[in-house]
């Protein structure tokens, strides 16, 4: 099973792709980001996200997509813009009929480390260990996306071998 993790954003969207024939046999395919320029009007940025993500989905053909639910405690403007970008991401994936898992950050951390209040470095340490990576993926958005894909491999019911 090919599992794509997506860390939603407006300026930077993280993508992390795993091949997961079983929970105990995971292989990192790649991690990367989609970026949009800060000076570009919001509607154009949203179109850019849709275009780039569509091309990626068509090229990589994931079978499961894990998209983080948003949690913002401050900065309403940023939250609204990111929520709009996330909506475009969800729609682009849903149009392809792909199953989507939408964990909160707490659920993802709990699933990977056993501790919902784990910090970013704890999650990244687990990624390096469990996925046998030479170092922590960079940038952080791509590492977060890879963690989401890993979470999907752990919890998706059809991946139980």
C-alpha positions as a printed Julia matrix, in Angstrom:
161×3 Matrix{Float64}:
   0.0    0.0     0.0
   1.27   3.49   -0.88
   0.51   5.98    1.88
   0.81   9.73    1.43
   0.99  12.04    4.44
   0.12  15.7     3.89
   0.96  18.49    6.33
  -1.37  21.28    5.15
  -0.25  24.87    4.8
  -0.56  27.85    2.52
   3.1   28.79    2.0
   4.45  25.25    2.44
   2.66  21.92    2.17
   4.62  18.91    3.36
   4.36  15.59    1.52
   5.72  12.27    2.76
   5.25   9.02    0.82
   5.68   5.46    2.14
   5.39   2.04    0.58
   3.79  -0.09    3.27
   3.27  -3.7     2.22
   2.62  -4.36    5.94
   2.97  -2.57    9.28
   6.32  -4.24    9.81
   7.64  -3.59    6.31
   7.73   0.15    5.63
   9.85   1.87    3.0
  10.24   5.61    2.6
   9.74   6.65   -1.01
  10.34  10.38   -0.57
   9.53  13.56    1.27
   9.18  17.0    -0.26
   7.19  20.22   -0.17
   4.87  22.2    -2.38
   5.42  25.94   -1.92
   3.52  29.05   -2.96
   4.98  32.58   -3.0
   3.93  34.95   -0.22
   3.19  37.81   -2.61
   0.83  35.79   -4.79
  -2.91  36.5    -4.32
  -4.69  33.89   -2.18
  -6.89  32.51   -5.01
  -3.81  31.99   -7.17
  -1.97  30.25   -4.33
  -4.91  27.9    -3.83
  -4.96  27.11   -7.56
  -1.21  26.43   -7.45
  -1.68  24.0    -4.55
  -4.44  22.18   -6.42
  -2.44  21.98   -9.65
   0.78  20.77   -8.0
  -0.98  18.28   -5.69
  -3.07  16.93   -8.57
   0.07  16.27  -10.6
   1.72  14.58   -7.62
  -1.27  12.36   -6.91
  -1.55  11.37  -10.57
   2.16  10.57  -10.72
   2.59   8.73   -7.4
  -0.83   7.05   -7.12
  -1.17   6.73   -3.34
  -3.8    4.31   -2.02
  -4.34   6.1     1.3
  -3.88   9.76    2.25
  -3.39  11.07    5.78
  -4.1   14.79    6.16
  -3.53  16.5     9.49
  -6.49  18.24   11.08
  -5.75  21.85   11.88
  -5.32  23.18   15.38
  -4.61  26.87   15.93
  -4.75  28.69   19.22
  -3.73  32.09   17.84
  -3.68  34.2    14.66
  -7.14  33.85   13.12
  -6.06  35.21    9.74
  -3.37  32.58    9.32
  -5.77  29.88   10.51
  -8.41  30.87    7.96
  -5.93  30.97    5.07
  -4.46  27.59    6.02
  -7.97  26.16    6.45
  -8.78  27.25    2.91
  -5.61  25.56    1.64
  -6.51  22.42    3.6
  -9.97  22.46    2.0
  -8.4   22.49   -1.45
  -6.11  19.63   -0.42
  -8.99  17.52    0.91
 -11.1   18.2    -2.18
  -8.24  17.34   -4.55
  -7.7   14.01   -2.78
 -11.42  13.23   -2.36
 -12.11  13.78   -6.07
  -9.89  10.79   -6.75
 -11.92   8.57   -4.41
  -8.95   7.92   -2.16
  -9.52   7.01    1.48
  -8.53   9.83    3.84
  -7.54   9.66    7.5
  -7.61  13.01    9.33
  -5.81  12.77   12.68
  -5.32  15.67   15.04
  -1.73  16.45   16.03
  -2.43  14.82   19.42
  -3.71  11.61   17.78
  -0.7   11.44   15.47
   1.77  11.94   18.33
  -0.07   9.37   20.47
  -0.02   6.83   17.65
   3.67   7.24   16.88
   5.24   7.82   20.3
   2.56   6.62   22.71
   2.39  10.15   24.16
  -0.06  12.71   22.77
   1.98  15.53   24.29
   5.25  14.44   22.67
   7.28  17.26   21.17
   8.45  17.48   17.58
  11.9   16.05   18.36
  10.38  12.94   19.97
   8.25  12.31   16.88
  11.25  12.86   14.62
  13.39  10.48   16.68
  10.74   7.78   16.28
  10.66   8.41   12.51
  14.41   8.02   12.21
  14.36   4.85   14.3
  11.28   3.13   12.88
  11.84   4.07    9.24
  15.62   3.52    9.43
  16.47   6.98    8.16
  20.02   8.35    8.29
  18.77  11.67    9.7
  15.65  13.69   10.41
  13.9   14.69    7.16
  14.01  18.4     6.33
  12.25  20.75    6.16
   9.97  20.23    9.19
   6.84  20.32    6.99
   8.08  17.3     5.04
   9.08  15.5     8.27
   5.59  16.13    9.65
   4.06  14.74    6.46
   6.22  11.62    6.67
   5.09  11.19   10.3
   1.47  11.38    9.1
   2.13   8.67    6.49
   3.76   6.54    9.2
   0.72   7.08   11.43
  -1.49   5.91    8.55
   0.56   2.73    8.21
   0.06   2.03   11.92
  -3.69   2.64   12.13
  -5.27   1.89    8.76
  -7.4   -1.25    9.15
  -6.6   -2.71    5.72
  -2.88  -2.7     6.46
  -2.86  -5.42    9.11
  -0.36  -8.01    7.85
